mmCIF file of C-alpha atoms in Angstrom:
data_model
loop_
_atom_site.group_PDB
_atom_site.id
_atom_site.type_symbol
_atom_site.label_atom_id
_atom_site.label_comp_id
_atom_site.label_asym_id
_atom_site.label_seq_id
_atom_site.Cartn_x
_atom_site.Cartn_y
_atom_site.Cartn_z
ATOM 1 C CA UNK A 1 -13.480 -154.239 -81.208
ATOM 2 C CA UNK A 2 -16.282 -153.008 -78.671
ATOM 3 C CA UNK A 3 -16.237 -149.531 -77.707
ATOM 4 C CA UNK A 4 -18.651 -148.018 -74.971
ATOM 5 C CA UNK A 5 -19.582 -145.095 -72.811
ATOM 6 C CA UNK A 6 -21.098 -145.074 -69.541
ATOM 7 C CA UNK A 7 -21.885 -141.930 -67.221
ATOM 8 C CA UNK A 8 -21.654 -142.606 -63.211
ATOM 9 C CA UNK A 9 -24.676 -142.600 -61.559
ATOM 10 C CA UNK A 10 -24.396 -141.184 -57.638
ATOM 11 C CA UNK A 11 -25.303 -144.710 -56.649
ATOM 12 C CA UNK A 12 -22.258 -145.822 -58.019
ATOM 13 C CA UNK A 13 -19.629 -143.342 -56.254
ATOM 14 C CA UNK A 14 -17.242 -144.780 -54.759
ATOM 15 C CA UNK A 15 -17.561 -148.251 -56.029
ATOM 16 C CA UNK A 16 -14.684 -149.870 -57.532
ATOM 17 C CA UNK A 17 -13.752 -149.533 -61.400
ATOM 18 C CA UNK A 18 -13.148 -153.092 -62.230
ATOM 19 C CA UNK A 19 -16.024 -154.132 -60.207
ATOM 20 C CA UNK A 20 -18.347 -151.543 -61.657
ATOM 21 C CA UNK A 21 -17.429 -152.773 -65.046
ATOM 22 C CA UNK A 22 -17.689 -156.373 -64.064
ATOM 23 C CA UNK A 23 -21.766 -155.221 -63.200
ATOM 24 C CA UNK A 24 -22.478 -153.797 -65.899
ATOM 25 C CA UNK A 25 -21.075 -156.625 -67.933
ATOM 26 C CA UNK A 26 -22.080 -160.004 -66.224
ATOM 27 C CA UNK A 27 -20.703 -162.339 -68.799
ATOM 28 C CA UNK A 28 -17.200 -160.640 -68.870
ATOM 29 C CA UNK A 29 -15.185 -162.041 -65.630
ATOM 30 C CA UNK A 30 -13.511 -159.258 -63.389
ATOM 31 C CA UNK A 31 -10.143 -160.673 -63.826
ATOM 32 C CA UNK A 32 -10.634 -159.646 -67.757
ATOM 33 C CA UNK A 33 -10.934 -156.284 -66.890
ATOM 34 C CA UNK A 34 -8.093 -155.783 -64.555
ATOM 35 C CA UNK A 35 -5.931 -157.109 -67.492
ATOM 36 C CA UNK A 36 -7.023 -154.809 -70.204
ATOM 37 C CA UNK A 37 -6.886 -151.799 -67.611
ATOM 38 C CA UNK A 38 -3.385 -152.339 -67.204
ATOM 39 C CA UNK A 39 -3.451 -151.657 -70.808
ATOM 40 C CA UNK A 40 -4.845 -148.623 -71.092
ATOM 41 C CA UNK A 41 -8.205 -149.701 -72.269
ATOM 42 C CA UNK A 42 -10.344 -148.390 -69.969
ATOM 43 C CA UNK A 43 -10.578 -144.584 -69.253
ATOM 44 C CA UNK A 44 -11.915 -142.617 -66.699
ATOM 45 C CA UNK A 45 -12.578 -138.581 -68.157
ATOM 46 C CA UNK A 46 -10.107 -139.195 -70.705
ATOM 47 C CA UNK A 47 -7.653 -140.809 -68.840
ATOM 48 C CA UNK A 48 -6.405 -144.221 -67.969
ATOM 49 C CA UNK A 49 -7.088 -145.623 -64.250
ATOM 50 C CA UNK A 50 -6.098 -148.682 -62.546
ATOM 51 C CA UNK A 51 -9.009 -150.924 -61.260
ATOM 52 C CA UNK A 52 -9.143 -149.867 -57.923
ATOM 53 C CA UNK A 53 -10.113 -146.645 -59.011
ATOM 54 C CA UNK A 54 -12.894 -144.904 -56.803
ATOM 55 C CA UNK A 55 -15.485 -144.279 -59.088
ATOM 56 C CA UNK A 56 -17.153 -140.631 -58.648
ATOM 57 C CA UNK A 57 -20.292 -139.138 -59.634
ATOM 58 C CA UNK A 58 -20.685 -138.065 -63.324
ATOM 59 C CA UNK A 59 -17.431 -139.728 -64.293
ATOM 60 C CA UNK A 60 -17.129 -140.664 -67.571
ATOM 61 C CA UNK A 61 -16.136 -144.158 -68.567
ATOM 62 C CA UNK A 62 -14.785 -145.228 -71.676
ATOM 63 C CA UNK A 63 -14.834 -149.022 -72.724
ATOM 64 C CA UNK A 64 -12.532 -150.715 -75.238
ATOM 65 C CA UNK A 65 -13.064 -154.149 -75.436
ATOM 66 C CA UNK A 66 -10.672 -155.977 -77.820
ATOM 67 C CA UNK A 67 -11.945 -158.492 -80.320
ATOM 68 C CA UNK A 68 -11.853 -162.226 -78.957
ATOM 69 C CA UNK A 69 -8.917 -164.052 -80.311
ATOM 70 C CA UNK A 70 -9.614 -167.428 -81.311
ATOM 71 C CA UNK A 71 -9.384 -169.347 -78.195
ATOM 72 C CA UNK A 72 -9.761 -173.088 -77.787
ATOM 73 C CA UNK A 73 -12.970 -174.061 -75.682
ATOM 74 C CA UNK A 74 -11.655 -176.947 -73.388
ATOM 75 C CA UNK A 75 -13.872 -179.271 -71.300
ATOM 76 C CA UNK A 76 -13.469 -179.423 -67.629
ATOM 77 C CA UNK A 77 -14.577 -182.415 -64.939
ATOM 78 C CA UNK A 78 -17.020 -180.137 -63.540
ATOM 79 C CA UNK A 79 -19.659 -181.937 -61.593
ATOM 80 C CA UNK A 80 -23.160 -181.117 -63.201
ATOM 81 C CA UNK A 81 -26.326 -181.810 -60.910
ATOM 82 C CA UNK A 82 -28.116 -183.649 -63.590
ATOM 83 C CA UNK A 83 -32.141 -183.862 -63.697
ATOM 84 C CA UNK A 84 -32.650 -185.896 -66.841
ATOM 85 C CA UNK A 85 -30.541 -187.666 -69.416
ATOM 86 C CA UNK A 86 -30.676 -189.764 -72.557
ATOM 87 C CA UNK A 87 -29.430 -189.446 -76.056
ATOM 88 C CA UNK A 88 -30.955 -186.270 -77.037
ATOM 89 C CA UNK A 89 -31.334 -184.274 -74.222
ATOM 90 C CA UNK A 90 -29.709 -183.567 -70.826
ATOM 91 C CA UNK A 91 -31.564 -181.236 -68.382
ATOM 92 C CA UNK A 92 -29.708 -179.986 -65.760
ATOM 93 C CA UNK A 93 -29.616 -177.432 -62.343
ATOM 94 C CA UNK A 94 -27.199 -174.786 -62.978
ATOM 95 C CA UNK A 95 -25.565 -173.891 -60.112
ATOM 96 C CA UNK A 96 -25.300 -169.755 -58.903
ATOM 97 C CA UNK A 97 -22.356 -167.780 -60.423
ATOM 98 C CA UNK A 98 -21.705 -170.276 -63.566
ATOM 99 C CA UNK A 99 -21.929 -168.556 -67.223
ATOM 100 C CA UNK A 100 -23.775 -171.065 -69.297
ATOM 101 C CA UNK A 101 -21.116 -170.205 -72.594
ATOM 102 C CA UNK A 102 -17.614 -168.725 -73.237
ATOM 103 C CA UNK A 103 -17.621 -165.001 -74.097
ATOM 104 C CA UNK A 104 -15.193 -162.205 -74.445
ATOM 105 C CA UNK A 105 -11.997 -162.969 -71.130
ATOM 106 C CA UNK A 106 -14.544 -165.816 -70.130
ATOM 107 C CA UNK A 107 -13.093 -169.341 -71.862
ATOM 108 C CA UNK A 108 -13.294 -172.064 -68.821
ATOM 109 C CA UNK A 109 -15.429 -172.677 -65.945
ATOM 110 C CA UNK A 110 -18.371 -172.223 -67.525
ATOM 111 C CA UNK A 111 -21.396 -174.687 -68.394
ATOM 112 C CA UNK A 112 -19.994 -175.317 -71.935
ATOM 113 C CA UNK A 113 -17.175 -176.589 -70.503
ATOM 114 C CA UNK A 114 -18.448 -179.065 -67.776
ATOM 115 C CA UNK A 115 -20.925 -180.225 -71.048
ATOM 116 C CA UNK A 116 -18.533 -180.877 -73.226
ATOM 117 C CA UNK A 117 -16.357 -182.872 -70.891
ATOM 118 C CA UNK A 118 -19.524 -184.798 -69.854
ATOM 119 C CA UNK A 119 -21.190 -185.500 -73.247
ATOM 120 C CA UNK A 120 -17.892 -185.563 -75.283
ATOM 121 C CA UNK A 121 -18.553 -185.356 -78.803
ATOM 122 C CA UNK A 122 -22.210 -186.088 -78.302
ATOM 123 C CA UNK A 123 -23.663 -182.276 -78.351
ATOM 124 C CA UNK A 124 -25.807 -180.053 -81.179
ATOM 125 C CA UNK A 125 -23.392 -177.864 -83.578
ATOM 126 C CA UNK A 126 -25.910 -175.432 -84.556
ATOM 127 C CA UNK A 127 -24.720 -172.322 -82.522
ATOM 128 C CA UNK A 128 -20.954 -173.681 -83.182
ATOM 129 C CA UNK A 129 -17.878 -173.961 -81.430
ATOM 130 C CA UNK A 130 -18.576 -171.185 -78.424
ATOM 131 C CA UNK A 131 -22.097 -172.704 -78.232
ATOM 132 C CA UNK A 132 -22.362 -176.206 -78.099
ATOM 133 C CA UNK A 133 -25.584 -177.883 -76.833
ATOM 134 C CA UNK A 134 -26.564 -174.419 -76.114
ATOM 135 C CA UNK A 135 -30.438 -173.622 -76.772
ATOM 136 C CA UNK A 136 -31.909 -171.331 -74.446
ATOM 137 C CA UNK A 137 -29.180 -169.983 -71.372
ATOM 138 C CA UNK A 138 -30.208 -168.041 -68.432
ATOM 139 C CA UNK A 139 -28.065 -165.744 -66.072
ATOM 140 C CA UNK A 140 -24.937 -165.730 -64.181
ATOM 141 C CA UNK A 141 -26.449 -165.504 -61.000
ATOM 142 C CA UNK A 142 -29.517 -167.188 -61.688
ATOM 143 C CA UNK A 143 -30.278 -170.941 -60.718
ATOM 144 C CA UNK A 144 -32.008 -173.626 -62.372
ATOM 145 C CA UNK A 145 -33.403 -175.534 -65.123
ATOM 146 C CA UNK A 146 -31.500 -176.039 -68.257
ATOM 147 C CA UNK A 147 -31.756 -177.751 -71.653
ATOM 148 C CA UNK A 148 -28.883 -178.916 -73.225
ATOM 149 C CA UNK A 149 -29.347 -181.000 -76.959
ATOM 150 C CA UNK A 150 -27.160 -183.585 -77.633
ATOM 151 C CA UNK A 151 -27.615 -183.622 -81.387
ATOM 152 C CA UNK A 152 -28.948 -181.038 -84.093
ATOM 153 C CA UNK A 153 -32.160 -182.799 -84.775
ATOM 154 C CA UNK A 154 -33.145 -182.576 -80.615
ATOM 155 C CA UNK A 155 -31.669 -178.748 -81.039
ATOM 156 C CA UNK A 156 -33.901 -177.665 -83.957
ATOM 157 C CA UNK A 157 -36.726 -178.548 -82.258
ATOM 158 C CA UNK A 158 -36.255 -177.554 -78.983
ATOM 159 C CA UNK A 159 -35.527 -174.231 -80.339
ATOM 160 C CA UNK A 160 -39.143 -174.101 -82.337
ATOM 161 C CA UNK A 161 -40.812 -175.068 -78.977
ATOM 162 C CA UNK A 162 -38.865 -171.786 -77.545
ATOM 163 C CA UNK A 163 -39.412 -169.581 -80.458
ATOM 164 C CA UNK A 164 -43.140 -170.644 -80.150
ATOM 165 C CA UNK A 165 -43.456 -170.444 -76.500
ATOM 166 C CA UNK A 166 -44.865 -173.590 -76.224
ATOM 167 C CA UNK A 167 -41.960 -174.554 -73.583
ATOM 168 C CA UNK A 168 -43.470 -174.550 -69.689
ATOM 169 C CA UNK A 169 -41.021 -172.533 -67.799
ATOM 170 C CA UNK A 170 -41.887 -171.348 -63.795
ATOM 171 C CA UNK A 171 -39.554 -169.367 -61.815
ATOM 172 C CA UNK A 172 -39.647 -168.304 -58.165
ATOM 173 C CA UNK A 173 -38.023 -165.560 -56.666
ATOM 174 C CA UNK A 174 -38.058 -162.938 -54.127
ATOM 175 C CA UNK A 175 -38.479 -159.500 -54.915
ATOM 176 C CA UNK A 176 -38.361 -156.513 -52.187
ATOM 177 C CA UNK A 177 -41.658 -154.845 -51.102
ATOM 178 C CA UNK A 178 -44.437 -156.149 -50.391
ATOM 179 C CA UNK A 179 -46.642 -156.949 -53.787
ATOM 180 C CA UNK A 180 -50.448 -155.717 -53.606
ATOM 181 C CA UNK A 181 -51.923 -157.839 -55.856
ATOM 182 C CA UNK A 182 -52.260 -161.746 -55.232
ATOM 183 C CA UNK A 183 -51.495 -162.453 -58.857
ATOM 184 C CA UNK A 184 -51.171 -160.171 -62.145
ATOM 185 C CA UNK A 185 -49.896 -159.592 -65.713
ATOM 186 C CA UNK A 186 -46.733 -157.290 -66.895
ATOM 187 C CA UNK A 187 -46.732 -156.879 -70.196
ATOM 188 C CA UNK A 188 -44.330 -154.874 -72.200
ATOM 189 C CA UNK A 189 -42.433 -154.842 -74.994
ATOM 190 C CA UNK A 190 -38.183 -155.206 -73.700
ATOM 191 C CA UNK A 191 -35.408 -154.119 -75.893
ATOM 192 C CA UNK A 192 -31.904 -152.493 -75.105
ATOM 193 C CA UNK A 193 -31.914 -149.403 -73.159
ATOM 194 C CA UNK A 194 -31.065 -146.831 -75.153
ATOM 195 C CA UNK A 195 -28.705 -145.354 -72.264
ATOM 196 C CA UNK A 196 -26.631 -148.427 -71.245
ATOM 197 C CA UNK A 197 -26.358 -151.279 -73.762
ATOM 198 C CA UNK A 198 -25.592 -153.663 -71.009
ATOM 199 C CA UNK A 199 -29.179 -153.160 -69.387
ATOM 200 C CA UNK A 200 -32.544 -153.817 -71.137
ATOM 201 C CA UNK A 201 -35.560 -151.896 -70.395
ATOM 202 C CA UNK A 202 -39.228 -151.484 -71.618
ATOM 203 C CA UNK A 203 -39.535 -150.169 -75.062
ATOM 204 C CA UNK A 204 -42.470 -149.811 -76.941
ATOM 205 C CA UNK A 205 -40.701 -148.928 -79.488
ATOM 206 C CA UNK A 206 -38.020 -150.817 -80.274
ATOM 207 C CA UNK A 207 -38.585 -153.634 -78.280
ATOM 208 C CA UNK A 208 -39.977 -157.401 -78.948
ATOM 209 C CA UNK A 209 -43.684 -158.637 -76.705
ATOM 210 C CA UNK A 210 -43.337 -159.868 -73.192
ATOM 211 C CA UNK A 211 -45.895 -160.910 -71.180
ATOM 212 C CA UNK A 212 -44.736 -162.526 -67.209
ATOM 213 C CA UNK A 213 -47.124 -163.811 -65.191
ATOM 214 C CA UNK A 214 -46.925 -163.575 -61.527
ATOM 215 C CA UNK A 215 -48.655 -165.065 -58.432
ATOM 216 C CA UNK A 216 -47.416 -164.638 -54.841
ATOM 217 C CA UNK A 217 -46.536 -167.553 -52.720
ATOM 218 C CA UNK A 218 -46.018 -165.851 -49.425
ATOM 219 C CA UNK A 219 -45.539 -162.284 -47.919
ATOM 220 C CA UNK A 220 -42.714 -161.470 -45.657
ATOM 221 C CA UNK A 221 -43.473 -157.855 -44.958
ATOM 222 C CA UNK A 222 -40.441 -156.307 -46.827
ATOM 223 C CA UNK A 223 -40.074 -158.860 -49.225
ATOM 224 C CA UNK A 224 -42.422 -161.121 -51.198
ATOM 225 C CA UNK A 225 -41.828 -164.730 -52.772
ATOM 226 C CA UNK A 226 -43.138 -164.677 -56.367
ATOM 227 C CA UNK A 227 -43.695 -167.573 -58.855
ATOM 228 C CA UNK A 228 -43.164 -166.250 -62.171
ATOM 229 C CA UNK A 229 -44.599 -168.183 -65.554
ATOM 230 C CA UNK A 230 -43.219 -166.808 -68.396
ATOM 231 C CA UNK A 231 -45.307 -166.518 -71.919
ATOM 232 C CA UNK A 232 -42.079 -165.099 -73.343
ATOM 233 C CA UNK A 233 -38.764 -165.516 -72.683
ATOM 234 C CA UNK A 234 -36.663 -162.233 -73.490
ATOM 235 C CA UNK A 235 -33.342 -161.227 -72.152
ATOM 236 C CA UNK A 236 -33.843 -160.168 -68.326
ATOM 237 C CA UNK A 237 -37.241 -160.381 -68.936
ATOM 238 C CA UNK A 238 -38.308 -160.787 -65.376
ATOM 239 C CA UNK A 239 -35.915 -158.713 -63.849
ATOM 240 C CA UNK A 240 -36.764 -155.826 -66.089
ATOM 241 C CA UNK A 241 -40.800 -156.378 -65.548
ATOM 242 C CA UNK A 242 -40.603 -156.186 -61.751
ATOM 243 C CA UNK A 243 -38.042 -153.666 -61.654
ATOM 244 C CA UNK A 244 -41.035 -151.714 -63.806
ATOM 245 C CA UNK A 245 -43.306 -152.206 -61.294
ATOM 246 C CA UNK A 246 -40.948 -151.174 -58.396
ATOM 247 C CA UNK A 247 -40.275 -154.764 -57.398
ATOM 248 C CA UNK A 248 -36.762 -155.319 -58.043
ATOM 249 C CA UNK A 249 -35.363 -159.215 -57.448
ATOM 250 C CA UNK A 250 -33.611 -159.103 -53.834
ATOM 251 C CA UNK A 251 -30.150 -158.834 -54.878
ATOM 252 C CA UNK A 252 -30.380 -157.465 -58.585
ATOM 253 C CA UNK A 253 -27.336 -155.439 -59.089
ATOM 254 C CA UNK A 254 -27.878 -154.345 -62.345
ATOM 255 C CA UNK A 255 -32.249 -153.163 -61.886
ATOM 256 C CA UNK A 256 -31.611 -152.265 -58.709
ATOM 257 C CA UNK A 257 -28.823 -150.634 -56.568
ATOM 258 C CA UNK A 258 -28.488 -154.060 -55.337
ATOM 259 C CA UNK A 259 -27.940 -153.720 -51.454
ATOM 260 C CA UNK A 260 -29.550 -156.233 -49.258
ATOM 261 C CA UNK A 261 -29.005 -156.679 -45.687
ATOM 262 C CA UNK A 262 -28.511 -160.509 -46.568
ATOM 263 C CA UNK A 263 -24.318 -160.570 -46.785
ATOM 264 C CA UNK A 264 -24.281 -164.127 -48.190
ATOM 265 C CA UNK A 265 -26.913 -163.013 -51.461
ATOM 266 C CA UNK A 266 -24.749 -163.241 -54.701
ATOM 267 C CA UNK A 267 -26.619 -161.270 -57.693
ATOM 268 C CA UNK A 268 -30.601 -161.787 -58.196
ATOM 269 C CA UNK A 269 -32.580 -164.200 -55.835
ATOM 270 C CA UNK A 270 -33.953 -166.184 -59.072
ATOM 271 C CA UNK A 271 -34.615 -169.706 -59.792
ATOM 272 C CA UNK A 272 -35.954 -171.430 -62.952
ATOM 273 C CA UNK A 273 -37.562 -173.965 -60.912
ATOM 274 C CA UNK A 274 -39.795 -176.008 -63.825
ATOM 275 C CA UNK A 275 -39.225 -176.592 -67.434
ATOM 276 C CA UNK A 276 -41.560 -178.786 -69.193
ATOM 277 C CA UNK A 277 -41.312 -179.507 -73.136
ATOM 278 C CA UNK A 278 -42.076 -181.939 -75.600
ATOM 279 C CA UNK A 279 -39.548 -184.613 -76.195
ATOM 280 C CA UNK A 280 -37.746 -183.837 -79.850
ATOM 281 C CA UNK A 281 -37.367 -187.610 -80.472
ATOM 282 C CA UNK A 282 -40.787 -189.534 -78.841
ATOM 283 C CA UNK A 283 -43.413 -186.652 -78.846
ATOM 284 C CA UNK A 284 -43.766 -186.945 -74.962
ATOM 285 C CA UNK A 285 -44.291 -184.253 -72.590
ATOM 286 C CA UNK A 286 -41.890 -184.532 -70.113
ATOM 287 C CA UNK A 287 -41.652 -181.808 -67.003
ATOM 288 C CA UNK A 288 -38.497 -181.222 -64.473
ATOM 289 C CA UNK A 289 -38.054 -179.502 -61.558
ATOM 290 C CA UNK A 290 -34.759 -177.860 -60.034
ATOM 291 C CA UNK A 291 -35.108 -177.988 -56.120
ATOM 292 C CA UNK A 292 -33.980 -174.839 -54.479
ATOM 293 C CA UNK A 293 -30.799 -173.952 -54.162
ATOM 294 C CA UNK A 294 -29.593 -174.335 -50.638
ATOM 295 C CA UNK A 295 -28.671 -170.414 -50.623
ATOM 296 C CA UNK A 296 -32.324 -169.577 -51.261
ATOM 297 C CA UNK A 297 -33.970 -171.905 -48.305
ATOM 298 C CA UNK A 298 -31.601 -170.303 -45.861
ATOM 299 C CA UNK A 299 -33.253 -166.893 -47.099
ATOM 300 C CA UNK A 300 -36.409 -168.177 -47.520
ATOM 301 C CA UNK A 301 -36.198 -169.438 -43.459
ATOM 302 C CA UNK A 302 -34.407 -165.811 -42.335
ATOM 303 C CA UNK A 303 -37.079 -164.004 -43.798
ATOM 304 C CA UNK A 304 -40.008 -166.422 -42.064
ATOM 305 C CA UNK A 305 -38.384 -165.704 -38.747
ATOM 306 C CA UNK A 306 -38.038 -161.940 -39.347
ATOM 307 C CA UNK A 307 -41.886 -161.749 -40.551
ATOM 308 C CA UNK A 308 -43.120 -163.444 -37.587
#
C-alpha cells in the first residue's frame, strides 16, 4: 500500500480532484482514481471528496493507493507502427497517450499489451510478467522511438548499451520562450523531489549525472524547436533540464502549469525522433528514425505562420 501527501499549489485551485491526481501520477489512469475515491481513499483536509471536487489553495491531499492485485496482463490487436523487425529486436513509434507497461489501475491498452499480442511468446523475461520486452520506456505523452527485445540474450545487451550510454538517442521538441543560445549543455544531477515524489528535480545531492545536449532548429518568437541528444537517460530528464533553465516543453503539465493556447496539445510536445544501437546478435550499428507525429507538424506549421 502507497500512501502520499500533496499540498495545493494556487496554480492548481480550482482544478478537478481526479484530474489533479491523474497529473501528478501519469502512469495511473483517471478512471483508477474515481474508483478508489468512491472508496474513501482519497482525502481532502481529512476528509473524503468525490472526484469532482474543486481543488483549493493549500488543501491538503491524502493518497492511499492500494497494493496491485495480481492481475492477468492480456494482449490486445493493437496496431503498432513498426520501424524495424527481426528475431531479436522490434523498434517501434509509440504513439501519444499510450503507457509503454501495466502499472497500478493501468492493465490493458498499453504497449505491453499490443507487444505481446504481436510477438506472442517471442519477448525477453528479464523484467517479468508486467514487463515483457521492456528495456528502456519513455512517457505517456511522449512520441517515438522504442526498443523492444524479443529474447533475453538481445535484452541483456541492449540494456548494457543503455546503462553505458553508448545508445544514440535525439529528441526534438518545442519548448516556450525563445532560447538565447544556438546550442548548449545542462548538466545536473536529477533525483526525486524531495516535495512531490511524483516529480523529479535537480539534486546535487541525492541525485544520479545528467548531461542533455541541446541545439535549436528554428525560433518562433514565443516558442523554440529544440533537438535534444541525450548523454544520459534519467527519468524526465529533459523535461526537468529545460524546466531548470526556464524552458518548459510546450504542454508539460507536470514542469510547468501546462497552459498553451494550442487546444489540441495533449501533455509535453516531445518526440524521440532517432535511436541508433548496436545490434545484440550481428554487432551492426543500425539507426531509426520516428517521423513526426502528425499532431506536432500541425504545431510546427501554426507556429511558422504566427512567427511570420
Amino acid at each position: 500500500m502507497q500512501k502520499d501527501t500533496f499540498e495545493v499549489l494556487s496554480e492548481q485551485e480550482g482544478e478537478r480532484l481526479d484530474k489533479y491526481l491523474s497529473t501528478i501520477y501519469p502512469d495511473i489512469s483517471r478512471s483508477f482514481f474515481q474508483r478508489i475515491l468512491k472508496d474513501n481513499q482519497i482525502l481532502v483536509n481529512d476528509k473524503p471528496q468525490k472526484a469532482n471536487y474543486r481543488l483549493k489553495t493549500d488543501d491538503i491531499v491524502d493518497v492511499t493507493i492500494p497494493d496491485a492485485v495480481q492481475t492477468p496482463i492480456l494482449p490486445q490487436d493493437i496496431p503498432l507502427d513498426i520501424l524495424y523487425e527481426d528475431d531479436d529486436v522490434l523498434v517501434v513509434n509509440k504513439p501519444k497517450g499510450m503507457v509503454v507497461h501495466p502499472s497500478a489501475g493501468h492493465y490493458s491498452d498499453t504497449l505491453v499489451n499490443a507487444i505481446m499480442y504481436h510477438c506472442k511468446d517471442s519477448l525477453s523475461g528479464i523484467n517479468g510478467e508486467i514487463r515483457p520486452g521492456i528495456v528502456h520506456r519513455i512517457d505517456m505523452d511522449t512520441t517515438g522511438s522504442l526498443i523492444v527485445c524479443k529474447n533475453d540474450e538481445s535484452h541483456i545487451k541492449i540494456s548494457q548499451q543503455i546503462k553505458n550510454h553508448s545508445c544514440n538517442r535525439i529528441y526534438v521538441g518545442i519548448v516556450t520562450g525563445n532560447i538565447k543560445e544556438d546550442e548548449g549543455t545542462i548538466e545536473g544531477a536529477i533525483g526525486r523531489n524531495p516535495n512531490d515524489r511524483k516529480k523529479m528535480a535537480i539534486n546535487e545531492k541525492n541525485g544520479k549525472p545528467a548531461i542533455t545536449h541541446y541545439k535549436v532548429l528554428e525560433r518562433f518568437g514565443d516558442y523554440t524547436y529544440v533537438q535534444f541528444k541525450l548523454e544520459t537517460g534519467r527519468t524526465h530528464q529533459i523535461r526537468v533540464h529545460m524546466a531548470s533553465i526556464h524552458h518548459p516543453l510546450l504542454g508539460d503539465q507536470l514542469y510547468s502549469n501546462g497552459k498553451s493556447r494550442f487546444k489540441d496539445l495533449q501533455g509535453q510536445c516531445l518526440h524521440a525522433r532517432t535511436i541508433g544501437f548496436v545490434h545484440p546478435r550481428t554487432g551492426e550499428y543500425m539507426e531509426f528514425n520516428a517521423p513526426l507525429p502528425k499532431y506536432f507538424e500541425n504545431l510546427l506549421k501554426v507556429l511558422y505562420n504566427m512567427s511570420k
